[in-house]
Structure formats: C-alpha cells, structure tokens
Coordinates of C-alpha atoms in Angstrom, one line a residue:
X1 CA 113.4 107.1 91.3
X2 CA 116.2 105.1 89.7
X3 CA 116.6 101.3 90.0
X4 CA 120.8 101.7 90.1
X5 CA 121.1 98.1 91.0
X6 CA 118.9 97.2 87.7
X7 CA 117.7 94.3 90.4
X8 CA 114.4 92.5 89.5
X9 CA 112.6 90.5 92.5
X10 CA 109.3 89.1 92.8
X11 CA 107.7 86.9 95.3
X12 CA 105.1 84.1 94.1
X13 CA 103.6 80.8 94.4
X14 CA 104.7 77.4 93.1
X15 CA 102.1 76.8 90.8
X16 CA 99.8 79.4 88.8
X17 CA 96.8 78.3 87.0
X18 CA 94.9 80.5 85.1
X19 CA 92.1 79.9 82.7
X20 CA 88.6 79.4 82.8
X21 CA 87.3 76.2 83.9
X22 CA 90.6 75.5 85.5
X23 CA 89.4 74.9 89.0
X24 CA 88.5 71.7 87.6
X25 CA 91.9 70.8 88.4
X26 CA 91.9 71.4 92.2
X27 CA 91.3 67.7 93.2
X28 CA 94.0 66.0 91.2
X29 CA 96.4 69.4 92.1
X30 CA 95.0 69.0 96.2
X31 CA 95.8 65.1 95.8
X32 CA 99.3 65.2 95.3
X33 CA 100.0 67.6 98.1
X34 CA 98.0 65.6 100.8
X35 CA 94.9 63.5 102.1
X36 CA 93.2 66.0 104.0
X37 CA 91.6 69.1 102.9
X38 CA 90.0 72.1 105.1
X39 CA 88.5 74.7 102.6
X40 CA 87.9 78.3 104.0
X41 CA 85.2 80.1 102.4
X42 CA 82.1 82.6 103.4
X43 CA 78.4 81.7 103.6
X44 CA 77.3 82.8 100.0
X45 CA 80.2 80.8 98.4
X46 CA 79.2 77.8 100.2
X47 CA 75.6 77.5 98.7
X48 CA 76.7 77.8 95.0
X49 CA 77.1 74.7 92.7
X50 CA 80.6 75.6 91.8
X51 CA 81.7 74.9 95.8
X52 CA 79.7 71.7 95.8
X53 CA 81.5 70.6 92.6
X54 CA 84.6 71.6 93.9
X55 CA 83.8 69.1 97.1
X56 CA 83.1 66.5 95.2
X57 CA 86.2 66.5 93.1
X58 CA 88.6 66.6 96.1
X59 CA 86.5 63.8 97.4
X60 CA 86.7 61.6 94.4
X61 CA 90.3 62.0 94.3
X62 CA 90.1 60.5 98.1
X63 CA 90.4 63.3 100.1
X64 CA 88.9 64.2 103.3
X65 CA 87.0 67.0 103.0
X66 CA 86.3 69.7 105.8
X67 CA 84.5 73.0 105.7
X68 CA 84.4 76.3 107.4
X69 CA 81.8 78.1 105.7
X70 CA 81.6 81.5 107.9
X71 CA 84.5 83.5 106.9
X72 CA 83.5 87.4 107.0
X73 CA 84.6 90.4 105.3
X74 CA 87.8 92.4 106.4
X75 CA 88.7 89.1 107.8
X76 CA 88.6 89.4 111.7
X77 CA 90.7 88.0 114.2
X78 CA 87.9 86.1 115.6
X79 CA 87.2 84.1 112.6
X80 CA 91.0 82.8 112.9
X81 CA 90.4 81.7 116.3
X82 CA 87.4 80.1 115.7
X83 CA 89.2 77.9 112.9
X84 CA 92.0 77.3 115.5
X85 CA 89.8 76.4 118.0
X86 CA 87.9 73.8 115.9
X87 CA 90.2 72.2 114.0
X88 CA 93.6 72.9 115.8
X89 CA 93.6 69.3 117.5
X90 CA 93.6 67.8 114.1
X91 CA 95.2 70.1 111.5
X92 CA 94.4 69.5 107.8
X93 CA 97.3 68.3 105.3
X94 CA 96.2 71.4 103.4
X95 CA 94.0 74.4 102.9
X96 CA 92.2 76.1 100.5
X97 CA 91.1 79.6 100.6
X98 CA 88.1 79.8 98.2
X99 CA 86.5 83.2 97.5
X100 CA 87.5 86.9 98.0
X101 CA 90.5 88.4 99.6
X102 CA 89.0 87.9 103.2
X103 CA 88.8 84.3 102.3
X104 CA 92.2 83.9 101.1
X105 CA 94.1 85.4 103.8
X106 CA 91.9 83.6 106.4
X107 CA 93.4 80.8 104.2
X108 CA 97.0 81.8 105.2
X109 CA 96.6 83.1 108.5
X110 CA 95.1 79.3 109.6
X111 CA 98.2 77.9 107.5
X112 CA 100.2 79.6 110.3
X113 CA 98.2 79.2 113.5
X114 CA 97.5 75.6 112.6
X115 CA 101.0 74.8 112.3
X116 CA 102.8 76.6 114.5
X117 CA 99.8 77.3 117.3
X118 CA 99.1 80.3 119.5
X119 CA 97.2 83.3 118.5
X120 CA 97.5 84.8 114.9
X121 CA 98.7 88.2 116.6
X122 CA 102.0 86.0 117.5
X123 CA 102.9 86.6 113.8
X124 CA 101.8 90.0 112.9
X125 CA 104.6 91.8 111.2
X126 CA 107.2 91.2 109.1
X127 CA 109.1 87.7 108.4
X128 CA 107.7 86.6 112.1
X129 CA 106.6 83.3 110.9
X130 CA 109.2 80.5 111.8
X131 CA 108.6 78.8 108.8
X132 CA 106.9 76.6 106.6
X133 CA 103.3 76.6 106.7
X134 CA 101.0 74.0 106.1
X135 CA 100.4 74.2 102.3
X136 CA 97.4 76.1 100.8
X137 CA 95.8 76.7 97.2
X138 CA 94.1 80.0 96.9
X139 CA 91.2 80.1 94.5
X140 CA 89.8 83.5 94.2
X141 CA 86.2 84.6 93.2
X142 CA 86.5 88.2 92.7
X143 CA 88.9 90.2 90.6
X144 CA 90.4 92.5 92.2
X145 CA 93.0 91.8 95.5
X146 CA 95.6 89.5 93.9
X147 CA 95.4 87.3 97.4
X148 CA 95.9 84.7 95.7
X149 CA 99.9 85.1 95.3
X150 CA 100.7 87.6 97.7
X151 CA 102.6 87.1 101.0
X152 CA 100.5 89.1 103.2
X153 CA 97.1 88.5 105.4
X154 CA 95.3 91.2 106.7
X155 CA 93.7 90.6 109.9
X156 CA 91.0 93.3 111.2
X157 CA 92.2 92.7 115.3
X158 CA 88.3 93.3 116.4
X159 CA 89.2 93.4 120.1
X160 CA 92.0 96.5 119.5
X161 CA 89.9 98.0 116.5
X162 CA 92.3 97.7 114.0
X163 CA 94.3 95.9 111.0
X164 CA 97.2 94.1 111.5
X165 CA 99.0 92.4 108.7
X166 CA 101.2 88.7 108.6
X167 CA 103.7 89.7 106.3
X168 CA 106.0 87.1 105.1
X169 CA 106.9 85.0 102.1
X170 CA 106.1 81.9 103.9
X171 CA 102.6 82.0 103.7
X172 CA 102.8 83.2 99.8
X173 CA 99.6 80.2 98.6
X174 CA 101.7 77.0 97.0
X175 CA 99.0 77.1 94.4
X176 CA 97.1 79.4 93.0
X177 CA 94.0 78.5 90.4
X178 CA 92.4 81.5 88.6
X179 CA 89.4 80.6 87.0
X180 CA 87.5 84.0 85.8
X181 CA 84.6 81.6 85.0
X182 CA 83.8 82.0 89.1
X183 CA 84.1 85.9 88.8
X184 CA 80.3 85.9 86.7
X185 CA 78.0 85.7 88.8
X186 CA 80.0 88.7 91.4
X187 CA 77.7 91.2 92.4
X188 CA 78.0 94.6 90.1
X189 CA 79.4 96.7 93.3
X190 CA 81.9 94.2 94.1
X191 CA 83.4 93.7 90.9
X192 CA 83.5 97.6 90.3
X193 CA 85.2 97.7 93.8
X194 CA 87.7 95.1 93.5
X195 CA 88.7 96.1 89.8
X196 CA 89.1 99.8 91.7
X197 CA 91.3 98.4 94.0
X198 CA 93.9 96.5 91.4
X199 CA 94.3 99.1 89.3
X200 CA 95.4 101.4 92.4
X201 CA 98.1 98.7 93.1
X202 CA 99.1 98.6 89.6
X203 CA 99.3 102.6 89.3
X204 CA 100.7 102.8 93.1
X205 CA 103.2 99.8 91.9
X206 CA 104.2 101.0 88.9
X207 CA 105.1 104.4 90.8
X208 CA 107.1 103.2 94.0
X209 CA 110.2 104.3 94.8
X210 CA 113.1 101.4 93.7
X211 CA 114.9 100.9 96.9
X212 CA 118.2 99.4 95.6
X213 CA 117.8 97.2 98.7
X214 CA 121.1 95.3 100.4
X215 CA 121.3 91.5 100.9
X216 CA 119.5 92.4 104.7
X217 CA 116.8 94.3 103.4
X218 CA 116.0 91.5 100.8
X219 CA 116.0 88.8 103.9
X220 CA 114.1 91.0 106.4
X221 CA 111.8 93.4 104.6
X222 CA 108.5 92.4 102.1
X223 CA 108.4 95.8 100.7
X224 CA 112.2 96.1 98.8
X225 CA 110.7 98.6 95.9
X226 CA 109.5 98.5 92.2
X227 CA 111.8 96.4 90.1
X228 CA 112.6 95.4 86.6
X229 CA 110.3 92.2 87.3
X230 CA 107.5 94.3 88.8
X231 CA 107.5 96.8 86.3
X232 CA 106.8 94.0 83.5
X233 CA 103.7 92.9 85.5
X234 CA 102.3 96.6 86.0
X235 CA 102.9 97.3 82.2
X236 CA 100.5 94.0 81.5
X237 CA 98.0 95.0 84.2
X238 CA 97.6 98.2 82.7
X239 CA 97.2 97.5 79.2
X240 CA 94.3 94.9 80.0
X241 CA 92.9 97.2 82.6
X242 CA 92.7 99.9 79.9
X243 CA 91.1 97.0 77.3
X244 CA 88.4 95.8 79.7
X245 CA 87.6 97.3 82.9
X246 CA 84.8 99.3 81.1
X247 CA 83.4 96.4 79.7
X248 CA 83.6 94.1 82.9
X249 CA 81.0 96.6 84.6
X250 CA 78.8 97.2 81.5
X251 CA 78.5 93.7 80.9
X252 CA 79.3 91.4 83.6
X253 CA 78.8 88.2 81.6
X254 CA 81.7 89.0 78.9
X255 CA 84.2 86.3 80.3
X256 CA 87.0 87.5 77.7
X257 CA 86.3 91.0 79.5
X258 CA 86.2 88.8 83.4
X259 CA 89.7 87.0 81.9
X260 CA 91.6 90.2 81.1
X261 CA 90.5 91.8 84.3
X262 CA 91.3 88.7 86.8
X263 CA 94.8 88.9 85.0
X264 CA 95.4 92.4 85.4
X265 CA 94.4 91.8 89.6
X266 CA 97.2 88.9 89.2
X267 CA 99.5 90.9 87.7
X268 CA 98.8 93.5 90.6
X269 CA 99.2 90.9 93.2
X270 CA 102.7 90.0 91.8
X271 CA 103.9 93.7 92.0
X272 CA 102.5 94.5 95.4
X273 CA 104.1 91.4 96.7
X274 CA 107.3 93.2 96.4
X275 CA 106.3 97.0 95.8
X276 CA 103.9 97.5 98.1
X277 CA 101.3 100.1 98.1
X278 CA 101.3 103.6 98.7
X279 CA 99.6 107.0 99.7
X280 CA 96.2 106.2 98.3
X281 CA 96.2 102.7 101.1
X282 CA 97.7 104.3 103.7
X283 CA 95.2 107.3 103.4
X284 CA 92.3 105.1 102.7
X285 CA 92.5 103.2 106.0
X286 CA 92.1 105.8 108.2
X287 CA 89.6 107.5 106.1
X288 CA 87.2 103.7 105.8
X289 CA 86.4 104.2 109.6
X290 CA 84.6 107.6 109.0
X291 CA 82.5 106.7 106.1
X292 CA 82.7 102.3 105.9
X293 CA 83.1 102.8 102.0
X294 CA 84.5 99.5 100.6
X295 CA 87.9 99.3 100.3
X296 CA 88.5 99.5 96.7
X297 CA 85.9 102.2 95.7
X298 CA 88.0 104.5 98.8
X299 CA 91.3 104.0 97.1
X300 CA 89.8 104.4 93.7
X301 CA 88.6 107.8 95.5
X302 CA 91.6 108.9 96.7
X303 CA 93.8 107.7 93.3
X304 CA 93.6 111.2 91.3
X305 CA 94.8 113.3 93.9
X306 CA 97.2 110.8 95.0
X307 CA 98.8 110.9 91.4
X308 CA 98.8 114.1 91.2
X309 CA 100.6 114.6 93.7
X310 CA 103.1 112.0 93.1
X311 CA 103.6 112.8 89.2
X312 CA 106.3 115.6 90.0
X313 CA 108.4 112.8 91.5
X314 CA 107.7 110.0 89.0
X315 CA 107.5 111.8 85.8
X316 CA 109.0 109.2 83.6
X317 CA 106.9 106.5 85.0
X318 CA 103.8 108.4 84.6
X319 CA 104.5 109.5 81.1
X320 CA 105.5 105.4 80.3
X321 CA 102.0 104.9 81.8
X322 CA 100.4 107.3 79.2
X323 CA 102.4 105.1 76.4
X324 CA 101.0 101.8 77.7
X325 CA 97.7 103.0 78.0
X326 CA 97.5 104.3 74.5
X327 CA 97.0 107.9 75.1
X328 CA 101.0 109.4 74.8
X329 CA 100.6 109.6 70.7
X330 CA 101.5 113.4 69.8
X331 CA 103.0 114.6 73.4
X332 CA 106.0 115.4 73.7
X333 CA 107.0 116.7 77.3
X334 CA 106.9 114.1 80.3
X335 CA 104.5 116.1 82.3
X336 CA 102.2 116.2 79.0
X337 CA 101.9 112.8 79.0
X338 CA 102.0 112.0 82.4
X339 CA 99.2 114.1 82.8
X340 CA 97.0 112.4 79.9
X341 CA 98.3 109.1 81.9
X342 CA 96.3 110.5 84.8
X343 CA 93.1 111.7 83.2
X344 CA 92.5 108.2 81.4
X345 CA 93.3 106.3 84.6
X346 CA 90.5 109.1 86.2
X347 CA 88.1 107.5 82.7
X348 CA 88.5 103.8 84.2
X349 CA 87.7 104.9 87.6
X350 CA 84.7 106.7 87.2
X351 CA 83.7 104.3 84.5
X352 CA 83.7 101.1 87.6
X353 CA 81.8 104.2 88.9
X354 CA 84.0 105.2 91.6
X355 CA 83.2 108.2 92.9
X356 CA 86.3 111.2 91.9
X357 CA 85.9 113.3 94.6
X358 CA 85.5 112.5 98.7
X359 CA 82.8 114.5 100.2
X360 CA 80.4 111.8 98.9
X361 CA 82.5 109.0 100.9
X362 CA 81.3 111.4 104.1
X363 CA 85.1 113.1 104.8
X364 CA 85.1 116.8 105.7
X365 CA 87.6 118.9 107.0
X366 CA 86.6 117.6 110.2
X367 CA 88.1 114.7 110.2
X368 CA 91.5 115.5 108.0
X369 CA 93.6 115.6 111.6
X370 CA 92.9 112.4 112.6
X371 CA 92.8 110.8 109.0
X372 CA 96.5 112.3 108.1
X373 CA 97.6 111.2 112.0
X374 CA 96.7 107.6 111.0
X375 CA 98.0 107.8 107.7
X376 CA 101.5 108.7 108.0
X377 CA 102.1 105.7 111.0
X378 CA 102.0 103.2 108.0
X379 CA 105.5 103.8 107.9
X380 CA 106.3 100.5 105.1
X381 CA 103.6 102.6 102.7
X382 CA 104.6 106.3 103.5
X383 CA 108.3 105.1 102.6
X384 CA 106.9 103.1 99.4
X385 CA 105.3 106.5 97.9
X386 CA 107.6 108.8 95.9
X387 CA 106.2 112.5 97.1
X388 CA 107.0 112.6 101.0
X389 CA 104.1 111.5 102.8
X390 CA 103.9 114.3 106.1
X391 CA 100.7 115.2 107.9
X392 CA 100.6 118.5 106.5
X393 CA 100.9 116.7 102.8
X394 CA 97.8 114.7 103.9
X395 CA 95.5 117.4 105.1
X396 CA 96.7 119.3 101.5
X397 CA 95.5 116.2 99.4
X398 CA 91.9 115.8 101.5
X399 CA 91.7 119.2 100.5
X400 CA 92.0 119.2 97.2
X401 CA 89.8 115.5 97.0
X402 CA 86.7 117.5 99.2
X403 CA 86.7 120.3 96.9
X404 CA 86.7 117.5 93.6
X405 CA 89.8 119.6 92.9
X406 CA 91.1 118.0 89.7
X407 CA 93.0 121.0 88.1
X408 CA 97.2 120.9 87.1
X409 CA 98.4 121.7 90.9
X410 CA 102.1 121.1 91.2
X411 CA 101.4 120.7 94.8
X412 CA 98.8 119.7 97.1

C-alpha cells in the first residue's frame, strides 16, 4: 500500500464547469464545438422545462438539434443500436448526454459508434477505441455516478445478459457541465442511492492499491492505482459527503447540500477514472441479479463488510479517513482511528436509508457460491482491492453481511 513512485495521475475532461445555473452556458459552449448536436436523455428529463430551455438555448446559438429521449436505466446495448440506426447516416458534430449515469454513458458509447461504425461490442475492453470520438458534453442530473468525467461507458448486453464496458481515455467527455439545480427534483430514493454510490467510490478509491505502474501500463491500462492526485480528490469528496449527505436526504431542496454532494460525486468520478473501484462493486454486480437492488444501495450495503475486511490491509488510509471525517480526535492507534472512520461511514449510509445488512436485499447462503464465482472474475476490480479477493473470502464476507455481523473482526 505504498506509492513508491510518488506518481500522480488523473484523466479528465478539457473543461469542467460547476455551479448552480451553469447549464445556461450550454449553447455558447456547444456552438464553439460544431453546428449540429444530438441530445441523448430519458423520457422523464425530456418532459421538463430545463430540457426545453436547453434545446431553445442551443437553437438560439444556431445549432441544429436532434434528440433521442428513450435512454433506459442500466444502459442496454439496444439503446446504442437504436441511436446508431437513427443517426448513423448523418452523425452530429457533437453529442450531449443529459441525465443520470446511463444517459451519459449512452452519449459516450454513441460517440464511438457514430464515429467508427460497427457494433458497440467491438469496443468493449480497455483501450479498444481507435482514436478521437465524436465530441461530447455531459450534464448530470443526479449526484452520484461521476459519469460526467469518467473514461467508462457501462453497457448491459441484453442478448448476453451481462454488463460490459468501454474503458478508454478517448471517451472522457470533452466538457462536463455540473449544475446542482438539476438535482433538486431528483426523487428521494434516487438521491440516496446515487449519493451512496459516490460515497462508495470515494472509500474504495482512497483505499485502493497503489500499483506503481510502468510506462507501458499507463498507456494500456485504465486502472493504474491510487496516487497523489486521486487522494486529493478523495479527501475533498469525503469531507463534503460528511458535511452534507444527511442534509440532502432530509431536505432535498437545500441547494447548498445538493452542491456539496454533487461536487463530491464529481470528485469521486475523477478518482475512479484512475483507481477504479474494488470489492464492493465486484460483489454487487452479481448480487444485483438476485434481488434487483439499485446499484448504489447494493454497494452501500456491502461497504461496512468490505471496509472491515480491508482495514487491516489499509490501516493508514482508514486512519487518515477518520481525521478527514472529524472522528479521529483523541484516538492514538491506527486501528482505533480506522474503526472510527468505518463507523462514521456507516452513519452516513444509514442516513441515506441504505440497509446495513444483506438479507433484506434478498441474499441468502444459497447464493454465496454463485455470487463469489462471478465476483472474482471482475479481475480489474479484484486487483484494486487491498485484501486478497478470493471466492472463499467473498463467501465469508457475504456470511457476515447476511448475519448483520458488524463486530470488529480481524478477517471475514
């Protein structure tokens, strides 16, 4: 767990614009990037005044505007195919992804297919994109995924019934416009789930393995470990979540709290671009097929057990987290501080309404083998986790979660 190279690395958009009301800059920014624009979003967002205002702004700047408003949750491959069929003969100069993570991932996936053709499957994996894609602008309407700044597009292959990813620096959005006002009308359940997801990104990014990558690894691998720059984003994101996560759930109209959580989610996106996520995300993916729990709730429910399992392998990181979260005062040992940090993260998860056990998510002992076998196949995530992630380890961790055993154990 040592960054012996002292390396710092993030991959990021050319421009990030943050702040209440900043969506009104869309037209001017887009006009500097082309003459025709395709907006991809979902049906709910397409019916809002904000969407109509953005279309009017783009039109007033002289752009030709088309839209695809059928984006679905857990972005299905069929969405990408539909956009390619509808707009492939006359691709736009730029694409705007407006909405949650699936809408922004749709924009990124389409930026590849509309530039290079073929099937989105042709680009699954790391660095499989031939070169620059159709320019994109990402505008999030939830505070959680960080997809507005990431080099990932997660696509559910609805024929193969599995999630796949385009992982390539070429698909990082050119511009991210992050306007907290767009999250004020976000439903409470979605607010909580996306905030829990962002919190898990920050925890897993801060405690991920530093990999001390070679030049070849930097050029060919997306997840090259935690480093000096990602730690800066983690610390700021954790501080903001600690201050405002509870408030944004209790008082959704609190714009200051919305701004804090959305900025924390942006920080988390900047982190996982380089560190990746780890055990909680590796286990949640197969677990979701059992109870169909929203992603953020699933990773949040796993996090207490993953943190306990990882703490002996990342003692200094968890101890530092206690200081960031304001719960390390008066504690001297690394282990005591680390436990205080874990307890505080659990308080934040509980404030978001995340169940801190797994049985209520439909998981039972009968599912352990199935989940464990699938979880360890997510090799990029497995290699990020500070504790060795084996099938046996996963099954023992799941047993703790089903039993709601959050005592202080040295190993699952």
